[in-house]
Amino acid sequence: DLTGLARVKEGRNPEPTASVIDTQSVKTSTNVPLTSQGTDAAKKIVGRKRGILTDTLGLILAVIVTAASLSENAVGIHLINQAKKTYPSISKSWVDTGFKNAMVEHGASLGVDVEVVHRKSDAPGFHVVKRRWVVERSLGWIMLRRRLARDYETLPTSSEAMIHIASIDNLAKRITDETTPTWRGTY
């Protein structure tokens, strides 16, 4: 398991005990069927919603891609079910305020303490939110892949596969301490 290797390299137990969950709505290309798209009313985006569950290092443990109209609770419940099957050791999870009581209650039924992390309402602009920055960084990493900047895939499962491929690249870099060769700085 590459995730276990990366965790051990960072001095962690190979089995994660905590996770962070978030979603991201992305626009779709013209070849995506309308049946697999939706409108995220909160973000005013027509497209798909990506949900990821990461460990505390930002390693992706579970992925789902759905129509953007699906609620964060529904996405979160699917993610925590998927992660709990693969990593039964997970007992804590942090989510943002988009996730409501249904997610907290479902997590409790699985033995996972789901904590909703609130933003500091008095602080204007960007600031680091407890534990949530890890999953935001992971979403940023996958957005670096040109193919994931927008959802081009006909099937949501193909989009999930592309996210897994980006995650494998990240894991390989962490395990081997190698970076992808770049043309920048060479003339």
PDB file of C-alpha atoms in Angstrom:
ATOM      1  CA  ASP A   1       0.000   0.000   0.000  1.00  0.00           C
ATOM      2  CA  LEU A   2       1.644   3.241  -1.178  1.00  0.00           C
ATOM      3  CA  THR A   3      -0.244   5.310   1.379  1.00  0.00           C
ATOM      4  CA  GLY A   4       1.150   3.175   4.197  1.00  0.00           C
ATOM      5  CA  LEU A   5       4.687   3.554   2.812  1.00  0.00           C
ATOM      6  CA  ALA A   6       4.347   7.339   2.594  1.00  0.00           C
ATOM      7  CA  ARG A   7       2.948   7.495   6.134  1.00  0.00           C
ATOM      8  CA  VAL A   8       5.800   5.359   7.536  1.00  0.00           C
ATOM      9  CA  LYS A   9       8.350   7.553   5.722  1.00  0.00           C
ATOM     10  CA  GLU A  10       6.835  10.560   7.550  1.00  0.00           C
ATOM     11  CA  GLY A  11       7.199   8.730  10.873  1.00  0.00           C
ATOM     12  CA  ARG A  12       3.506   7.840  11.161  1.00  0.00           C
ATOM     13  CA  ASN A  13       1.614   4.607  11.722  1.00  0.00           C
ATOM     14  CA  PRO A  14       0.789   3.010   8.331  1.00  0.00           C
ATOM     15  CA  GLU A  15      -2.927   2.960   9.256  1.00  0.00           C
ATOM     16  CA  PRO A  16      -4.486   6.439   9.539  1.00  0.00           C
ATOM     17  CA  THR A  17      -6.660   7.255  12.556  1.00  0.00           C
ATOM     18  CA  ALA A  18      -7.826  10.734  11.517  1.00  0.00           C
ATOM     19  CA  SER A  19      -9.152  12.258   8.313  1.00  0.00           C
ATOM     20  CA  VAL A  20     -10.239  15.539   6.751  1.00  0.00           C
ATOM     21  CA  ILE A  21     -13.133  15.781   4.280  1.00  0.00           C
ATOM     22  CA  ASP A  22     -13.961  18.450   1.717  1.00  0.00           C
ATOM     23  CA  THR A  23     -15.694  18.931  -1.616  1.00  0.00           C
ATOM     24  CA  GLN A  24     -14.883  20.980  -4.679  1.00  0.00           C
ATOM     25  CA  SER A  25     -17.292  21.972  -7.452  1.00  0.00           C
ATOM     26  CA  VAL A  26     -15.748  22.173 -10.908  1.00  0.00           C
ATOM     27  CA  LYS A  27     -17.059  23.179 -14.294  1.00  0.00           C
ATOM     28  CA  THR A  28     -17.406  20.519 -16.951  1.00  0.00           C
ATOM     29  CA  SER A  29     -16.520  20.469 -20.628  1.00  0.00           C
ATOM     30  CA  THR A  30     -19.067  20.230 -23.426  1.00  0.00           C
ATOM     31  CA  ASN A  31     -18.734  16.434 -23.843  1.00  0.00           C
ATOM     32  CA  VAL A  32     -19.977  15.655 -20.324  1.00  0.00           C
ATOM     33  CA  PRO A  33     -23.546  14.242 -20.343  1.00  0.00           C
ATOM     34  CA  LEU A  34     -26.140  16.503 -18.718  1.00  0.00           C
ATOM     35  CA  THR A  35     -27.362  13.580 -16.604  1.00  0.00           C
ATOM     36  CA  SER A  36     -24.102  13.538 -14.630  1.00  0.00           C
ATOM     37  CA  GLN A  37     -23.996  17.303 -14.082  1.00  0.00           C
ATOM     38  CA  GLY A  38     -25.826  19.577 -11.699  1.00  0.00           C
ATOM     39  CA  THR A  39     -25.798  23.076 -10.236  1.00  0.00           C
ATOM     40  CA  ASP A  40     -24.046  23.849  -6.964  1.00  0.00           C
ATOM     41  CA  ALA A  41     -26.324  26.666  -5.798  1.00  0.00           C
ATOM     42  CA  ALA A  42     -23.923  27.852  -3.085  1.00  0.00           C
ATOM     43  CA  LYS A  43     -21.009  28.309  -5.502  1.00  0.00           C
ATOM     44  CA  LYS A  44     -23.087  29.030  -8.622  1.00  0.00           C
ATOM     45  CA  ILE A  45     -21.244  26.392 -10.635  1.00  0.00           C
ATOM     46  CA  VAL A  46     -22.807  24.060 -13.193  1.00  0.00           C
ATOM     47  CA  GLY A  47     -20.763  20.886 -13.302  1.00  0.00           C
ATOM     48  CA  ARG A  48     -19.619  18.135 -10.984  1.00  0.00           C
ATOM     49  CA  LYS A  49     -18.660  17.931  -7.334  1.00  0.00           C
ATOM     50  CA  ARG A  50     -15.493  16.159  -6.243  1.00  0.00           C
ATOM     51  CA  GLY A  51     -15.341  14.868  -2.719  1.00  0.00           C
ATOM     52  CA  ILE A  52     -12.093  13.738  -1.144  1.00  0.00           C
ATOM     53  CA  LEU A  53     -11.168  12.311   2.225  1.00  0.00           C
ATOM     54  CA  THR A  54      -7.497  12.657   3.186  1.00  0.00           C
ATOM     55  CA  ASP A  55      -5.417  11.643   6.139  1.00  0.00           C
ATOM     56  CA  THR A  56      -3.703  14.329   8.239  1.00  0.00           C
ATOM     57  CA  LEU A  57      -0.752  14.365   5.822  1.00  0.00           C
ATOM     58  CA  GLY A  58      -3.022  15.188   2.872  1.00  0.00           C
ATOM     59  CA  LEU A  59      -2.845  11.739   1.274  1.00  0.00           C
ATOM     60  CA  ILE A  60      -6.095  10.923  -0.505  1.00  0.00           C
ATOM     61  CA  LEU A  61      -7.872   7.920   1.046  1.00  0.00           C
ATOM     62  CA  ALA A  62     -11.315   8.141  -0.605  1.00  0.00           C
ATOM     63  CA  VAL A  63     -12.757   9.894  -3.682  1.00  0.00           C
ATOM     64  CA  ILE A  64     -16.215  10.417  -5.166  1.00  0.00           C
ATOM     65  CA  VAL A  65     -17.311  12.468  -8.181  1.00  0.00           C
ATOM     66  CA  THR A  66     -21.014  13.322  -8.510  1.00  0.00           C
ATOM     67  CA  ALA A  67     -23.314  15.936  -9.986  1.00  0.00           C
ATOM     68  CA  ALA A  68     -22.624  19.302  -8.351  1.00  0.00           C
ATOM     69  CA  SER A  69     -26.212  19.444  -7.104  1.00  0.00           C
ATOM     70  CA  LEU A  70     -25.638  16.620  -4.583  1.00  0.00           C
ATOM     71  CA  SER A  71     -25.406  17.878  -0.995  1.00  0.00           C
ATOM     72  CA  GLU A  72     -22.129  17.905   0.914  1.00  0.00           C
ATOM     73  CA  ASN A  73     -23.707  15.617   3.525  1.00  0.00           C
ATOM     74  CA  ALA A  74     -24.518  12.959   0.914  1.00  0.00           C
ATOM     75  CA  VAL A  75     -20.981  13.175  -0.499  1.00  0.00           C
ATOM     76  CA  GLY A  76     -19.434  13.103   2.984  1.00  0.00           C
ATOM     77  CA  ILE A  77     -21.470  10.073   4.061  1.00  0.00           C
ATOM     78  CA  HIS A  78     -20.339   8.169   0.964  1.00  0.00           C
ATOM     79  CA  LEU A  79     -16.695   9.168   1.575  1.00  0.00           C
ATOM     80  CA  ILE A  80     -16.686   8.152   5.224  1.00  0.00           C
ATOM     81  CA  ASN A  81     -18.329   4.799   4.356  1.00  0.00           C
ATOM     82  CA  GLN A  82     -15.714   4.175   1.652  1.00  0.00           C
ATOM     83  CA  ALA A  83     -12.809   5.141   3.924  1.00  0.00           C
ATOM     84  CA  LYS A  84     -14.065   3.157   6.910  1.00  0.00           C
ATOM     85  CA  LYS A  85     -14.185  -0.033   4.767  1.00  0.00           C
ATOM     86  CA  THR A  86     -10.593   0.425   3.630  1.00  0.00           C
ATOM     87  CA  TYR A  87      -9.196   2.005   6.824  1.00  0.00           C
ATOM     88  CA  PRO A  88     -11.219   0.762   9.825  1.00  0.00           C
ATOM     89  CA  SER A  89      -8.752   2.529  12.143  1.00  0.00           C
ATOM     90  CA  ILE A  90     -10.203   5.985  11.316  1.00  0.00           C
ATOM     91  CA  SER A  91     -11.851   7.376  14.440  1.00  0.00           C
ATOM     92  CA  LYS A  92     -11.746  11.164  13.906  1.00  0.00           C
ATOM     93  CA  SER A  93     -12.673  13.414  11.002  1.00  0.00           C
ATOM     94  CA  TRP A  94     -12.735  17.179  10.473  1.00  0.00           C
ATOM     95  CA  VAL A  95     -15.205  18.831   8.097  1.00  0.00           C
ATOM     96  CA  ASP A  96     -16.218  22.397   7.233  1.00  0.00           C
ATOM     97  CA  THR A  97     -19.524  24.056   8.078  1.00  0.00           C
ATOM     98  CA  GLY A  98     -21.096  22.876   4.800  1.00  0.00           C
ATOM     99  CA  PHE A  99     -21.511  19.477   6.441  1.00  0.00           C
ATOM    100  CA  LYS A 100     -24.442  19.332   8.852  1.00  0.00           C
ATOM    101  CA  ASN A 101     -25.771  17.120  11.633  1.00  0.00           C
ATOM    102  CA  ALA A 102     -26.530  14.203   9.294  1.00  0.00           C
ATOM    103  CA  MET A 103     -22.800  13.790   8.674  1.00  0.00           C
ATOM    104  CA  VAL A 104     -21.960  14.023  12.385  1.00  0.00           C
ATOM    105  CA  GLU A 105     -24.651  11.471  13.263  1.00  0.00           C
ATOM    106  CA  HIS A 106     -23.622   9.067  10.493  1.00  0.00           C
ATOM    107  CA  GLY A 107     -19.986   9.300  11.576  1.00  0.00           C
ATOM    108  CA  ALA A 108     -20.989   8.517  15.162  1.00  0.00           C
ATOM    109  CA  SER A 109     -22.861   5.411  13.968  1.00  0.00           C
ATOM    110  CA  LEU A 110     -19.592   4.215  12.380  1.00  0.00           C
ATOM    111  CA  GLY A 111     -17.493   5.086  15.442  1.00  0.00           C
ATOM    112  CA  VAL A 112     -16.002   8.216  13.875  1.00  0.00           C
ATOM    113  CA  ASP A 113     -16.019  11.505  15.787  1.00  0.00           C
ATOM    114  CA  VAL A 114     -16.873  14.077  13.088  1.00  0.00           C
ATOM    115  CA  GLU A 115     -15.906  17.604  14.156  1.00  0.00           C
ATOM    116  CA  VAL A 116     -17.222  20.634  12.272  1.00  0.00           C
ATOM    117  CA  VAL A 117     -14.462  23.253  12.089  1.00  0.00           C
ATOM    118  CA  HIS A 118     -15.758  26.829  11.952  1.00  0.00           C
ATOM    119  CA  ARG A 119     -14.007  29.791  10.320  1.00  0.00           C
ATOM    120  CA  LYS A 120     -13.101  32.771  12.453  1.00  0.00           C
ATOM    121  CA  SER A 121     -15.921  35.105  11.466  1.00  0.00           C
ATOM    122  CA  ASP A 122     -14.174  38.187  12.844  1.00  0.00           C
ATOM    123  CA  ALA A 123     -11.041  37.719  10.693  1.00  0.00           C
ATOM    124  CA  PRO A 124     -11.481  39.102   7.155  1.00  0.00           C
ATOM    125  CA  GLY A 125      -9.799  37.427   4.179  1.00  0.00           C
ATOM    126  CA  PHE A 126      -7.845  34.196   4.103  1.00  0.00           C
ATOM    127  CA  HIS A 127      -6.578  32.484   7.220  1.00  0.00           C
ATOM    128  CA  VAL A 128      -5.520  28.953   8.067  1.00  0.00           C
ATOM    129  CA  VAL A 129      -8.361  26.923   9.586  1.00  0.00           C
ATOM    130  CA  LYS A 130      -7.515  24.117  12.037  1.00  0.00           C
ATOM    131  CA  ARG A 131      -6.819  20.860  10.162  1.00  0.00           C
ATOM    132  CA  ARG A 132      -8.822  21.983   7.117  1.00  0.00           C
ATOM    133  CA  TRP A 133      -5.797  23.409   5.322  1.00  0.00           C
ATOM    134  CA  VAL A 134      -4.567  19.842   4.717  1.00  0.00           C
ATOM    135  CA  VAL A 135      -7.509  18.863   2.490  1.00  0.00           C
ATOM    136  CA  GLU A 136      -7.493  22.283   0.783  1.00  0.00           C
ATOM    137  CA  ARG A 137      -3.844  21.715  -0.118  1.00  0.00           C
ATOM    138  CA  SER A 138      -4.690  18.271  -1.524  1.00  0.00           C
ATOM    139  CA  LEU A 139      -7.416  19.806  -3.701  1.00  0.00           C
ATOM    140  CA  GLY A 140      -4.816  22.341  -4.885  1.00  0.00           C
ATOM    141  CA  TRP A 141      -2.393  19.543  -5.757  1.00  0.00           C
ATOM    142  CA  ILE A 142      -4.911  17.780  -7.971  1.00  0.00           C
ATOM    143  CA  MET A 143      -5.847  21.075  -9.655  1.00  0.00           C
ATOM    144  CA  LEU A 144      -2.216  21.367 -10.817  1.00  0.00           C
ATOM    145  CA  ARG A 145      -2.976  18.580 -13.281  1.00  0.00           C
ATOM    146  CA  ARG A 146      -4.267  20.146 -16.491  1.00  0.00           C
ATOM    147  CA  ARG A 147      -6.748  17.333 -16.998  1.00  0.00           C
ATOM    148  CA  LEU A 148      -8.254  17.995 -13.552  1.00  0.00           C
ATOM    149  CA  ALA A 149      -8.546  21.788 -13.822  1.00  0.00           C
ATOM    150  CA  ARG A 150     -11.966  21.152 -15.370  1.00  0.00           C
ATOM    151  CA  ASP A 151     -13.936  17.917 -15.583  1.00  0.00           C
ATOM    152  CA  TYR A 152     -13.483  16.559 -19.120  1.00  0.00           C
ATOM    153  CA  GLU A 153     -14.499  12.972 -18.464  1.00  0.00           C
ATOM    154  CA  THR A 154     -17.726  11.464 -19.801  1.00  0.00           C
ATOM    155  CA  LEU A 155     -18.132   9.181 -16.775  1.00  0.00           C
ATOM    156  CA  PRO A 156     -17.760  10.264 -13.130  1.00  0.00           C
ATOM    157  CA  THR A 157     -15.777   7.066 -12.487  1.00  0.00           C
ATOM    158  CA  SER A 158     -13.222   8.202 -15.078  1.00  0.00           C
ATOM    159  CA  SER A 159     -12.862  11.480 -13.170  1.00  0.00           C
ATOM    160  CA  GLU A 160     -12.315   9.520  -9.968  1.00  0.00           C
ATOM    161  CA  ALA A 161      -9.616   7.485 -11.749  1.00  0.00           C
ATOM    162  CA  MET A 162      -7.857  10.685 -12.860  1.00  0.00           C
ATOM    163  CA  ILE A 163      -7.819  11.911  -9.245  1.00  0.00           C
ATOM    164  CA  HIS A 164      -6.358   8.566  -8.143  1.00  0.00           C
ATOM    165  CA  ILE A 165      -3.640   8.863 -10.813  1.00  0.00           C
ATOM    166  CA  ALA A 166      -2.739  12.357  -9.558  1.00  0.00           C
ATOM    167  CA  SER A 167      -2.667  10.946  -6.029  1.00  0.00           C
ATOM    168  CA  ILE A 168      -0.350   8.104  -7.070  1.00  0.00           C
ATOM    169  CA  ASP A 169       2.042  10.633  -8.618  1.00  0.00           C
ATOM    170  CA  ASN A 170       2.046  12.595  -5.357  1.00  0.00           C
ATOM    171  CA  LEU A 171       2.620   9.413  -3.320  1.00  0.00           C
ATOM    172  CA  ALA A 172       5.508   8.306  -5.558  1.00  0.00           C
ATOM    173  CA  LYS A 173       7.197  11.690  -5.148  1.00  0.00           C
ATOM    174  CA  ARG A 174       6.819  11.521  -1.371  1.00  0.00           C
ATOM    175  CA  ILE A 175       8.188   7.994  -1.140  1.00  0.00           C
ATOM    176  CA  THR A 176      11.153   8.452  -3.508  1.00  0.00           C
ATOM    177  CA  ASP A 177      11.978  12.111  -2.713  1.00  0.00           C
ATOM    178  CA  GLU A 178      12.112  12.739  -6.467  1.00  0.00           C
ATOM    179  CA  THR A 179      10.367  15.510  -8.309  1.00  0.00           C
ATOM    180  CA  THR A 180       9.026  15.589 -11.811  1.00  0.00           C
ATOM    181  CA  PRO A 181      11.583  16.983 -14.281  1.00  0.00           C
ATOM    182  CA  THR A 182      10.695  20.467 -15.483  1.00  0.00           C
ATOM    183  CA  TRP A 183      11.676  22.639 -18.414  1.00  0.00           C
ATOM    184  CA  ARG A 184      11.659  25.765 -16.244  1.00  0.00           C
ATOM    185  CA  GLY A 185      15.037  27.353 -15.706  1.00  0.00           C
ATOM    186  CA  THR A 186      16.566  25.714 -18.789  1.00  0.00           C
ATOM    187  CA  TYR A 187      17.227  27.869 -21.792  1.00  0.00           C
TER     188      TYR A 187
END
